[in-house]
Tab-separated table of N, CA and C and ligand atoms in Angstrom:
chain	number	residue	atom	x	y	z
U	1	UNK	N	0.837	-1.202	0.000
U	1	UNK	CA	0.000	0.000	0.000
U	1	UNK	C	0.871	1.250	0.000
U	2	UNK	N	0.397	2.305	-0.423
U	2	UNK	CA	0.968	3.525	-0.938
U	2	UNK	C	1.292	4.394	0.788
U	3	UNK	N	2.026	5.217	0.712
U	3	UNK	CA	2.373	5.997	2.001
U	3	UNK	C	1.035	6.663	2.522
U	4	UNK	N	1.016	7.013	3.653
U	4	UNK	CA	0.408	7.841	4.232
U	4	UNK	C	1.166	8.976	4.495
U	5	UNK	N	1.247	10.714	3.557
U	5	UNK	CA	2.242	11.380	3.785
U	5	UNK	C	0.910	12.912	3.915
U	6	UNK	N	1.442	13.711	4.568
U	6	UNK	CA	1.253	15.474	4.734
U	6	UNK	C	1.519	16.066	3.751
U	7	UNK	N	0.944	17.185	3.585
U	7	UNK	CA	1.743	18.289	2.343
U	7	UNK	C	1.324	19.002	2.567
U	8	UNK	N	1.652	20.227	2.371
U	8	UNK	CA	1.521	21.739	2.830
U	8	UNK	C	0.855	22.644	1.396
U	9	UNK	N	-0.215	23.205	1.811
U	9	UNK	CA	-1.000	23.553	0.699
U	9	UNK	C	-1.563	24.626	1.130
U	10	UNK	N	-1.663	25.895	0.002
U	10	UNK	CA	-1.867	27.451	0.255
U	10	UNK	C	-2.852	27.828	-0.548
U	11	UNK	N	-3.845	28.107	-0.469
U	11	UNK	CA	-4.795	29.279	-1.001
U	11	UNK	C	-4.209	30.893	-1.109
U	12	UNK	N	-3.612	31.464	-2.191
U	12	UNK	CA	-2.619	32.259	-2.300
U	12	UNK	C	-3.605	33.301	-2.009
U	13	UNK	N	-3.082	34.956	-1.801
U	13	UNK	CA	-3.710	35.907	-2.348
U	13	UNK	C	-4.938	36.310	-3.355
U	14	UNK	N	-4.505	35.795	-4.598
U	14	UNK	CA	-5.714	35.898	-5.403
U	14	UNK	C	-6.974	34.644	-5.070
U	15	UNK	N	-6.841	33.499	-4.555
U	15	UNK	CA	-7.723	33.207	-4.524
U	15	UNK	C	-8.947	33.056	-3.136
U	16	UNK	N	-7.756	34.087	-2.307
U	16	UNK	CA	-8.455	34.242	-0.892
U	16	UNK	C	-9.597	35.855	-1.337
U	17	UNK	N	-9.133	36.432	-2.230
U	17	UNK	CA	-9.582	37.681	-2.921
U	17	UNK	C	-10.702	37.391	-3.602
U	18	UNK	N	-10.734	36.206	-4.278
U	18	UNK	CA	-11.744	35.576	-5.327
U	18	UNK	C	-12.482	34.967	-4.624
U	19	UNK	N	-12.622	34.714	-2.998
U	19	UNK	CA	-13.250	33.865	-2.997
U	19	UNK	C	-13.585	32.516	-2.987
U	20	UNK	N	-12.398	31.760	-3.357
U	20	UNK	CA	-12.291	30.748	-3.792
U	20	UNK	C	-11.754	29.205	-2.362
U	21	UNK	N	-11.767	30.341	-1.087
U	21	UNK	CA	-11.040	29.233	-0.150
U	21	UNK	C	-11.756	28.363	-0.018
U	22	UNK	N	-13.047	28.067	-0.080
U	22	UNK	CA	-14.213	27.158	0.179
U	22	UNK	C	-13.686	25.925	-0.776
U	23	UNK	N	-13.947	27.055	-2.064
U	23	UNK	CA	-14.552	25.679	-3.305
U	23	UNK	C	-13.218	25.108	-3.211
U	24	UNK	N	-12.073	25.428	-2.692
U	24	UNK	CA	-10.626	24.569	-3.146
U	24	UNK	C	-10.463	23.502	-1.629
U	25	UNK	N	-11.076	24.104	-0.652
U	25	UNK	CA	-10.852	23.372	0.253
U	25	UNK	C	-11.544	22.237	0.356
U	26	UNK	N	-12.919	22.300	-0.288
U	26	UNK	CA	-13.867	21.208	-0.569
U	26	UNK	C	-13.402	20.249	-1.740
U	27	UNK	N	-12.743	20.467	-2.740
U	27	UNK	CA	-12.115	19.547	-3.764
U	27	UNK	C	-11.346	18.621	-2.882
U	28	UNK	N	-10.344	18.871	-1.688
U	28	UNK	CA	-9.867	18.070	-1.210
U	28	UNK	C	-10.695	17.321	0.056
U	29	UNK	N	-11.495	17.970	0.424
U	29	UNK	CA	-12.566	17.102	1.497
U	29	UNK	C	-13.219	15.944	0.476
U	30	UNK	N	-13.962	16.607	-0.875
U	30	UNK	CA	-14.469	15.373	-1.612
U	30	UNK	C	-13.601	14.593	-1.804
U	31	UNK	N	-12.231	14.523	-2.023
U	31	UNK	CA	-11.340	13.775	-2.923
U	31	UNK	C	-11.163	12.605	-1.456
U	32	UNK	N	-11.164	12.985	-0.083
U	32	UNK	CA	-11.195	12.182	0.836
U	32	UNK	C	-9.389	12.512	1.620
U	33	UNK	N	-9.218	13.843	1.361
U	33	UNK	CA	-7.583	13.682	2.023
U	33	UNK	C	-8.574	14.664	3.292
U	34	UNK	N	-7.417	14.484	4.598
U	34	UNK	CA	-8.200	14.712	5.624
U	34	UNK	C	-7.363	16.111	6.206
U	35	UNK	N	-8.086	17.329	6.501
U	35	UNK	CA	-7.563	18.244	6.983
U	35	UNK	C	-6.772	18.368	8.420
U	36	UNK	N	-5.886	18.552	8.403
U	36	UNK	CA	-5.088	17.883	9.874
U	36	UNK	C	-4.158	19.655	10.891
U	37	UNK	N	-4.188	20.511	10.041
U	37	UNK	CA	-4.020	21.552	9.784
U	37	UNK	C	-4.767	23.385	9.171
U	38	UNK	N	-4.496	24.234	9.386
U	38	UNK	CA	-5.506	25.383	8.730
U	38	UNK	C	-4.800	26.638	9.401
U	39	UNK	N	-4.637	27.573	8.497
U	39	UNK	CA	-4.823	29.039	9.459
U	39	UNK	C	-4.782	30.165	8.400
U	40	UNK	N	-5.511	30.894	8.654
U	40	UNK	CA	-5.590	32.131	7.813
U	40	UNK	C	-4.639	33.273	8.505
U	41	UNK	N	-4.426	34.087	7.569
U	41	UNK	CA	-2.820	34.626	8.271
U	41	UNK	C	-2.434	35.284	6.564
U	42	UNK	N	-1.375	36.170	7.219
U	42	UNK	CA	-0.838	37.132	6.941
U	42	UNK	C	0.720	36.762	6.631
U	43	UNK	N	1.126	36.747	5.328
U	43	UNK	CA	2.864	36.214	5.042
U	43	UNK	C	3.674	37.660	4.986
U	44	UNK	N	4.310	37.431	6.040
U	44	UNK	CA	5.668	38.683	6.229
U	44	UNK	C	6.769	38.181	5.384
U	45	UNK	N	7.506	38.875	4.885
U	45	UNK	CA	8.781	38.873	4.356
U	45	UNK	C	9.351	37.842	4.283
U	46	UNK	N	9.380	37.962	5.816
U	46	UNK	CA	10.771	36.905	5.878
U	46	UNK	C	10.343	35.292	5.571
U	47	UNK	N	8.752	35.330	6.323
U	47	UNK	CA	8.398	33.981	6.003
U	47	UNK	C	8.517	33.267	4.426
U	48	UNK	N	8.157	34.637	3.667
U	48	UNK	CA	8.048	34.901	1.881
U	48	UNK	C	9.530	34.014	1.243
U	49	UNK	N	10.445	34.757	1.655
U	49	UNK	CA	11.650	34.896	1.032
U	49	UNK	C	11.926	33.407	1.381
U	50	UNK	N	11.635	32.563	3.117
U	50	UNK	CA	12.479	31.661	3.247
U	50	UNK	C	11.547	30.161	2.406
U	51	UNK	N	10.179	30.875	2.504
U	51	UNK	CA	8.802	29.785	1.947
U	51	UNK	C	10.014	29.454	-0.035
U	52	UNK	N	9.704	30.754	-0.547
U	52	UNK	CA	10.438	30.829	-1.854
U	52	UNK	C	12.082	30.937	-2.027
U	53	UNK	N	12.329	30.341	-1.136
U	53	UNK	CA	14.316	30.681	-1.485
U	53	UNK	C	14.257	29.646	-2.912
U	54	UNK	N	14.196	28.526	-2.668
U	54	UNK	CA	14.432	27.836	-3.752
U	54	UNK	C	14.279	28.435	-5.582
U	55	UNK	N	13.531	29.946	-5.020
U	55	UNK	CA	13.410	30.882	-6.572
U	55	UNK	C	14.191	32.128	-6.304
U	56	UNK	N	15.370	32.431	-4.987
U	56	UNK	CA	15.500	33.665	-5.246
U	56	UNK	C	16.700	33.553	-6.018
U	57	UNK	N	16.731	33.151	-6.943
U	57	UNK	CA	17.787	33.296	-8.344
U	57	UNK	C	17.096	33.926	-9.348
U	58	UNK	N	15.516	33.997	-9.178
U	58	UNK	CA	14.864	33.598	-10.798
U	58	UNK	C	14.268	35.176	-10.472
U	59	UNK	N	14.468	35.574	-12.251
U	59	UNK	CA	13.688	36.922	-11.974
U	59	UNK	C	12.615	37.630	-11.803
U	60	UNK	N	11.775	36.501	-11.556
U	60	UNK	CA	10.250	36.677	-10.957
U	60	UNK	C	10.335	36.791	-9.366
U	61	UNK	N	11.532	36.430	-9.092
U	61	UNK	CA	11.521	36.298	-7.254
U	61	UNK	C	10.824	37.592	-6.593
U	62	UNK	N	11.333	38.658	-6.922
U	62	UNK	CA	10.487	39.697	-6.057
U	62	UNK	C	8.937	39.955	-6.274
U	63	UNK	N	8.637	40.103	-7.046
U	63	UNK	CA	6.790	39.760	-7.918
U	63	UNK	C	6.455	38.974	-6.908
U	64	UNK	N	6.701	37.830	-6.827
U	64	UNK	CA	6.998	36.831	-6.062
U	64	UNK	C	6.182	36.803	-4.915
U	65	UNK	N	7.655	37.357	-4.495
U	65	UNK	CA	6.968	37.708	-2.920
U	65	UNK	C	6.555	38.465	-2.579
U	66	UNK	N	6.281	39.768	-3.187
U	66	UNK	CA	5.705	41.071	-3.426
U	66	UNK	C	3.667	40.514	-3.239
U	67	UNK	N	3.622	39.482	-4.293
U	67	UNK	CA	2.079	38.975	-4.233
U	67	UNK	C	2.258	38.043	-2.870
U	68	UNK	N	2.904	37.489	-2.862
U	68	UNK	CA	2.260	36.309	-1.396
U	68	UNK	C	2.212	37.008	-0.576
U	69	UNK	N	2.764	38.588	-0.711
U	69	UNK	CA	2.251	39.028	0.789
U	69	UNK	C	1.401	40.270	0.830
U	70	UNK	N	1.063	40.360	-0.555
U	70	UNK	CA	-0.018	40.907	-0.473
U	70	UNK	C	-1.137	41.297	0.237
U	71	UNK	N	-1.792	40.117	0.583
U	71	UNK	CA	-3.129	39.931	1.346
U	71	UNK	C	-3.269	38.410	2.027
U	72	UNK	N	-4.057	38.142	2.816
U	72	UNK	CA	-4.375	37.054	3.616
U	72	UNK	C	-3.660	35.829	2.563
U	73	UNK	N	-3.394	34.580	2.980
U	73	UNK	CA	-3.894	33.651	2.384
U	73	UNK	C	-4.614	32.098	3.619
U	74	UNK	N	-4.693	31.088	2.820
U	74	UNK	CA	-5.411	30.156	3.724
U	74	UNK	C	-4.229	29.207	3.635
U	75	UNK	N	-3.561	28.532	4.748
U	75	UNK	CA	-2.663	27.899	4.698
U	75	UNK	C	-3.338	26.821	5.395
U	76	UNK	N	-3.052	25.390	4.796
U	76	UNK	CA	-3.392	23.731	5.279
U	76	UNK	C	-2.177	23.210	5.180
U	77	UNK	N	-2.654	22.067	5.954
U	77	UNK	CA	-1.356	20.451	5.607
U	77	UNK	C	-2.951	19.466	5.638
U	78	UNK	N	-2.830	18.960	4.645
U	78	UNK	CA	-3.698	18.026	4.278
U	78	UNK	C	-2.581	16.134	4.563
U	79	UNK	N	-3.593	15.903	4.985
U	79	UNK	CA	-2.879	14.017	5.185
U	79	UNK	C	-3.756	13.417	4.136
U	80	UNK	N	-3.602	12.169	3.770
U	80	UNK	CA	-3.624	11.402	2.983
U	80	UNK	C	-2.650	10.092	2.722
U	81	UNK	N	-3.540	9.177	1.242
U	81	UNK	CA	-2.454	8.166	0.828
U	81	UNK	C	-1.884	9.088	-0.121
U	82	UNK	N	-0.502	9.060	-0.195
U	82	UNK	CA	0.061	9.889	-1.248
U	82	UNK	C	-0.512	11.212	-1.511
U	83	UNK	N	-0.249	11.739	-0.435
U	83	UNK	CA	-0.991	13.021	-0.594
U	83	UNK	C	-0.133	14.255	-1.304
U	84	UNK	N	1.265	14.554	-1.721
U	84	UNK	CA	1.978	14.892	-1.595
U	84	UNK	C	1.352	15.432	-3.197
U	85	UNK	N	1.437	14.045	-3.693
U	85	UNK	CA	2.056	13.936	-5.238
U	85	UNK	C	0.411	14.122	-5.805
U	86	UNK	N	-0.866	14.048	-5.065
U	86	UNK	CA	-2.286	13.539	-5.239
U	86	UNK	C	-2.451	15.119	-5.555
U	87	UNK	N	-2.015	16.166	-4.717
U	87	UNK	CA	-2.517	17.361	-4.078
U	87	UNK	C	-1.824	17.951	-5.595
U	88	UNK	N	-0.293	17.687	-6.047
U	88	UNK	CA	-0.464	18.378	-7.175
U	88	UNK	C	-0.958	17.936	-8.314
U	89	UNK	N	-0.989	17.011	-8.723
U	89	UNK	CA	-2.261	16.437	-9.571
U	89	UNK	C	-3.590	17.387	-9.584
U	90	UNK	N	-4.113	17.204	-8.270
U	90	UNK	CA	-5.473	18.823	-8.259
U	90	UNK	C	-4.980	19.461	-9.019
U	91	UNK	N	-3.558	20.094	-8.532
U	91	UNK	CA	-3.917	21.572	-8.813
U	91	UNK	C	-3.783	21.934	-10.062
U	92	UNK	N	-2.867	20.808	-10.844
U	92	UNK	CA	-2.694	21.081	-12.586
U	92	UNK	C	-1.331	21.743	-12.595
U	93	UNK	N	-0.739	22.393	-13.591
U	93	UNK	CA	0.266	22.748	-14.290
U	93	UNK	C	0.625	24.008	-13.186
U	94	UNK	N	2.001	24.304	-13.282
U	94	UNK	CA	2.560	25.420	-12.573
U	94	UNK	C	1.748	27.023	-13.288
U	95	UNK	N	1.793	26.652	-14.681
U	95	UNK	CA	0.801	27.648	-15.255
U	95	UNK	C	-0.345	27.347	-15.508
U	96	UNK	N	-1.679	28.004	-15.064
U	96	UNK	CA	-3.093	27.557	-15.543
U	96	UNK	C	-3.547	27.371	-16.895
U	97	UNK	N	-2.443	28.724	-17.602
U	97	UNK	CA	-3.065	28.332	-18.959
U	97	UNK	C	-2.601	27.009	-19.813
U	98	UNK	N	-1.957	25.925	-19.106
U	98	UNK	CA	-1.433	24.808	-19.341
U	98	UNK	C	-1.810	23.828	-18.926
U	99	UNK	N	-2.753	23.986	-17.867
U	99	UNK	CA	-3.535	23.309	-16.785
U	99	UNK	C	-4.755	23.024	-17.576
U	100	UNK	N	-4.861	21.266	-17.429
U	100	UNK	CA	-6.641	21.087	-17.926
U	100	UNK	C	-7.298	21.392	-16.902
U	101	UNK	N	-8.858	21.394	-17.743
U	101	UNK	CA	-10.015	21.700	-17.372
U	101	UNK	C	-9.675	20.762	-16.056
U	102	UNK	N	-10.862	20.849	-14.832
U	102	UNK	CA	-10.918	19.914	-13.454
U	102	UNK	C	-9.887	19.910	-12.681
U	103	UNK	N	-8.448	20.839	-13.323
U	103	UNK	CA	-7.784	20.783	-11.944
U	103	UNK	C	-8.595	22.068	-11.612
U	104	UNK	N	-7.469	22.436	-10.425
U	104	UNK	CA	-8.042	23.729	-9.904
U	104	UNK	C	-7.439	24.815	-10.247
U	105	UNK	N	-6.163	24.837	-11.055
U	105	UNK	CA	-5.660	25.908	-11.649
U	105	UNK	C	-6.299	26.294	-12.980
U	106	UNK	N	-6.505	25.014	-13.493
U	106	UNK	CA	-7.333	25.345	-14.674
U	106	UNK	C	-8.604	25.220	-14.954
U	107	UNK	N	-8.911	25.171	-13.717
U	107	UNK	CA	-10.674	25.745	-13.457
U	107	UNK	C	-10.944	26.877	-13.191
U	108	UNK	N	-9.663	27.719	-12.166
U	108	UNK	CA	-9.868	28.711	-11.734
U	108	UNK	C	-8.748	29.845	-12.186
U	109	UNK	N	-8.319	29.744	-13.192
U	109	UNK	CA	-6.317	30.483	-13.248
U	109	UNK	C	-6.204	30.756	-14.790
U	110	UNK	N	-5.769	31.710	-15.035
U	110	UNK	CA	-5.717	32.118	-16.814
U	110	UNK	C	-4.080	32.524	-16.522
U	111	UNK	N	-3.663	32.813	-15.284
U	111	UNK	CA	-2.071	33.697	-15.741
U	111	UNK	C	-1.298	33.010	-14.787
U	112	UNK	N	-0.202	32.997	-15.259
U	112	UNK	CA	1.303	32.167	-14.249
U	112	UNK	C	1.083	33.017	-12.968
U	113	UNK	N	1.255	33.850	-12.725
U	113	UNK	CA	1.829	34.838	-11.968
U	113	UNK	C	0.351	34.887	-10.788
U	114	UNK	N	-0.553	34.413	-11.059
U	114	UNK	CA	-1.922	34.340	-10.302
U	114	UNK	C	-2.373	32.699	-10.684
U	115	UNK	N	-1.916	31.782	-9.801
U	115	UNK	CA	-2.743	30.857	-10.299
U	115	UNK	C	-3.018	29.966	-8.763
U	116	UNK	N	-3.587	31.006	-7.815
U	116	UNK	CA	-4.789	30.428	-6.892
U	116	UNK	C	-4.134	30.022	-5.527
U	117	UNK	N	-3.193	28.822	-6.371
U	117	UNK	CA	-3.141	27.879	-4.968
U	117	UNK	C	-1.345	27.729	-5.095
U	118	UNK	N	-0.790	27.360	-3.981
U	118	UNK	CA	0.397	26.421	-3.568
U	118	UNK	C	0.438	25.200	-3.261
U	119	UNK	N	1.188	24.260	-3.749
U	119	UNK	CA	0.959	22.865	-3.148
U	119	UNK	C	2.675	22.115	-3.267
U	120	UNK	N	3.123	21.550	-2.167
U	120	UNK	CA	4.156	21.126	-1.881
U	120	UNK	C	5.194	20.074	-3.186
U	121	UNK	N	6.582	20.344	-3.804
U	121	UNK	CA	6.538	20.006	-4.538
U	121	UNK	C	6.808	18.510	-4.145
U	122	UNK	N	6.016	17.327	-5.603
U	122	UNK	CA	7.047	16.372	-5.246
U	122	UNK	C	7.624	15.645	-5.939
U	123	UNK	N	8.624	16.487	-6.705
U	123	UNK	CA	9.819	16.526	-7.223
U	123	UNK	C	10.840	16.494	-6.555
U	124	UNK	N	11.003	17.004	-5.071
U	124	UNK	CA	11.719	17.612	-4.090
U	124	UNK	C	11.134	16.821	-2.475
U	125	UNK	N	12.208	15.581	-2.544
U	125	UNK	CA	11.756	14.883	-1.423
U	125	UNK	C	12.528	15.794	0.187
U	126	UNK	N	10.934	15.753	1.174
U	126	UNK	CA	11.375	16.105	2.347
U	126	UNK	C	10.608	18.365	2.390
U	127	UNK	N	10.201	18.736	0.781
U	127	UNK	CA	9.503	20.104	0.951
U	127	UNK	C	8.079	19.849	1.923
U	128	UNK	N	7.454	18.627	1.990
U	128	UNK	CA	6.568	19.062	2.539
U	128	UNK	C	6.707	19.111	3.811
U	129	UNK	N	7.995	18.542	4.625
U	129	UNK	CA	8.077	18.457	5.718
U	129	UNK	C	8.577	19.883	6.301
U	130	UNK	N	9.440	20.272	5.189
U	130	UNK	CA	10.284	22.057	5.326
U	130	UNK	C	9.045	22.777	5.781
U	131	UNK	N	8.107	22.731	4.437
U	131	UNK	CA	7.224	23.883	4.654
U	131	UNK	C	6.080	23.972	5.518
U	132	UNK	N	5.731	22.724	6.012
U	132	UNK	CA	4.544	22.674	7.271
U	132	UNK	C	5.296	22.911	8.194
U	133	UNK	N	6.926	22.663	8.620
U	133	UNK	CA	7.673	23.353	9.866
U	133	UNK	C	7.645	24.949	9.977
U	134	UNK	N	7.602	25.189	8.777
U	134	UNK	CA	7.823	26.665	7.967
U	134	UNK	C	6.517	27.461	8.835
U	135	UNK	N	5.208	26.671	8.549
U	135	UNK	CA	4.121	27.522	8.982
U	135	UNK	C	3.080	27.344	9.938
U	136	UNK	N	3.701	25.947	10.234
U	136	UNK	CA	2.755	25.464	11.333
U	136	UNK	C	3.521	24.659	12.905
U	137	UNK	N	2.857	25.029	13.988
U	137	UNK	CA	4.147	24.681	14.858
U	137	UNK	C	3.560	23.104	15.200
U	138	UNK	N	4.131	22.791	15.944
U	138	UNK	CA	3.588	21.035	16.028
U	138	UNK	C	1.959	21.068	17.047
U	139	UNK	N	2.106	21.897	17.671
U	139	UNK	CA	0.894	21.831	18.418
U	139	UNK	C	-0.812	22.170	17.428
U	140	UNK	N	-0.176	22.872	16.362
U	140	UNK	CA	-1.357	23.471	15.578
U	140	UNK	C	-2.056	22.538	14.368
U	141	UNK	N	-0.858	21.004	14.192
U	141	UNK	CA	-1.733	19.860	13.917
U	141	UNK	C	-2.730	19.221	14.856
U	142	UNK	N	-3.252	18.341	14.216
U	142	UNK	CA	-4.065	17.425	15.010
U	142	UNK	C	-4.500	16.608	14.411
U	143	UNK	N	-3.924	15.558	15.017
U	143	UNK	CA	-3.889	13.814	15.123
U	143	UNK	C	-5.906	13.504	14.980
U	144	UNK	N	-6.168	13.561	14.429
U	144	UNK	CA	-7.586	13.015	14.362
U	144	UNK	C	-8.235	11.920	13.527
U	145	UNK	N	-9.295	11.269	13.773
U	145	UNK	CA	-9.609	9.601	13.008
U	145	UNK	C	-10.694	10.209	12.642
U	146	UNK	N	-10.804	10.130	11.211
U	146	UNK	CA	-12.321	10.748	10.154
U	146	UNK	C	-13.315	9.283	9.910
U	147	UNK	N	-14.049	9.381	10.382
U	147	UNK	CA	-15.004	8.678	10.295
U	147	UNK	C	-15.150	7.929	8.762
U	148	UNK	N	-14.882	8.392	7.963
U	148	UNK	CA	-14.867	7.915	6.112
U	148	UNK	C	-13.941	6.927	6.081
U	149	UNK	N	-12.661	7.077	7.227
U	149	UNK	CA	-11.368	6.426	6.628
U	149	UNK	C	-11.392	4.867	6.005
U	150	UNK	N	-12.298	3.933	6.944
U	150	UNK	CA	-12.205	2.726	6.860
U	150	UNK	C	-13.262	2.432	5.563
U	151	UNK	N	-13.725	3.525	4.827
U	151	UNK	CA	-14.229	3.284	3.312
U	151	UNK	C	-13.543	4.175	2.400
U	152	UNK	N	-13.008	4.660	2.853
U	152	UNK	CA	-11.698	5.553	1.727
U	152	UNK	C	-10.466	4.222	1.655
U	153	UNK	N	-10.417	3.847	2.267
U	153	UNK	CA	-8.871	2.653	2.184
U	153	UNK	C	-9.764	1.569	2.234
U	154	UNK	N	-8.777	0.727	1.945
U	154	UNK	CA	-9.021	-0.508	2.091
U	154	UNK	C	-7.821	-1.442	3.078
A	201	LIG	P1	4.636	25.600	-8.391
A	201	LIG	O1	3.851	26.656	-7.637
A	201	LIG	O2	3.794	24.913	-9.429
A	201	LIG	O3	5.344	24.638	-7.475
A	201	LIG	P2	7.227	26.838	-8.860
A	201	LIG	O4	8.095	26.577	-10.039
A	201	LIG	O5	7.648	26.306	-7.534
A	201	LIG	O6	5.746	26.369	-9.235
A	201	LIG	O7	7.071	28.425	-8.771
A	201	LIG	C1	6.527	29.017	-7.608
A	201	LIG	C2	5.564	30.099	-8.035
A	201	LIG	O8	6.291	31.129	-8.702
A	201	LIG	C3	4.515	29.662	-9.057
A	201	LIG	O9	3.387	29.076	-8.454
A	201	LIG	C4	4.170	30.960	-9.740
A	201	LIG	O10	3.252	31.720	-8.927
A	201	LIG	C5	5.501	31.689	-9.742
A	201	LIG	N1	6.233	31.485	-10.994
A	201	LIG	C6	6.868	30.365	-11.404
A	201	LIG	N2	7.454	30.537	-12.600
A	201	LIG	C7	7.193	31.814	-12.949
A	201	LIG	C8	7.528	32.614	-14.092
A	201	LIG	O11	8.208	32.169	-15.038
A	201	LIG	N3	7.071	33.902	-14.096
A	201	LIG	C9	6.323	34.418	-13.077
A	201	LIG	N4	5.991	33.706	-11.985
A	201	LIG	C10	6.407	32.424	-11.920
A	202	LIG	MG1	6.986	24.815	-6.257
């Protein structure tokens, strides 16, 4: 059987603006990954720069972080089987306009630079563990048994 892993997943600026924290948070309640994590909040600088180091080479870096800290966003760690690799699957292509229809970038996202959500890469073994340390302290999970589980698995 496949892992049981966390991943760290953001409702960015534009789509806390749009509106959109519901309908994205419910794609993953239907899909059956279990919310274990949450906080709405405000990204300072520093959190920005250390969340995105892995881009401060690239010349979008300040844009960058200029938008994530824009305005609110909704920050989760979702659990799951393979949740890591499941969560970017949702979300579709790094750009929406590359993204099919039914993910959530390309349900909801026309431009690179605005496309909704964050989701942990996993290309890059051990980010989701960085970035839920990054924003969530250990006390602000919670260990909980969802009633669905024993018909979501087998
Ligand atoms: P990801 O969000 O799909 O993991 P990354 O390559 O990690 O994509 O890039 C982080 C974020 O930086 C993207 O979600 C997007 O908002 C922004 N970004 C990535 N590449 C570009 C670019 O070429 N121009 C402008 N913004 C970009
Ligand atoms: Mg990334």
């Amino acid at each position: 059987m496949a892992d049981t892993e966390r991943t760290f997943v953001m409702v960015k600026p534009d789509g806390v603006q749009r509106g959109l924290i519901g309908d994205v948070v419910s794609r993953f309640e239907d899909r059956g990954l279990k919310l274990v994590g949450g906080k709405f909040m405000q990204i300072d600088q520093e959190l920005a720069e250390d969340h995105y180091g892995e881009h401060e080479d690239k010349p979008f870096f300040d844009d960058l972080v200029d938008f994530i800290t824009s305005g609110p966003v909704f920050a989760m760690v979702l659990e799951g089987q393979d949740a890591v690799s499941q969560v970017r699957t949702m979300m579709g292509e790094t750009d929406p306009a590359e993204s099919a229809p039914g993910t959530i970038r390309g349900d909801y996202g026309l431009d690179l630079g605005r496309n909704v959500i964050h989701g942990s890469d996993d290309e890059d073994p051990g980010a989701n563990e960085r970035e839920i340390s990054l924003f969530f302290d250990d006390d602000e999970l919670v260990d909980w048994d969802q009633i669905d589980e024993t018909w979501l698995y087998e």
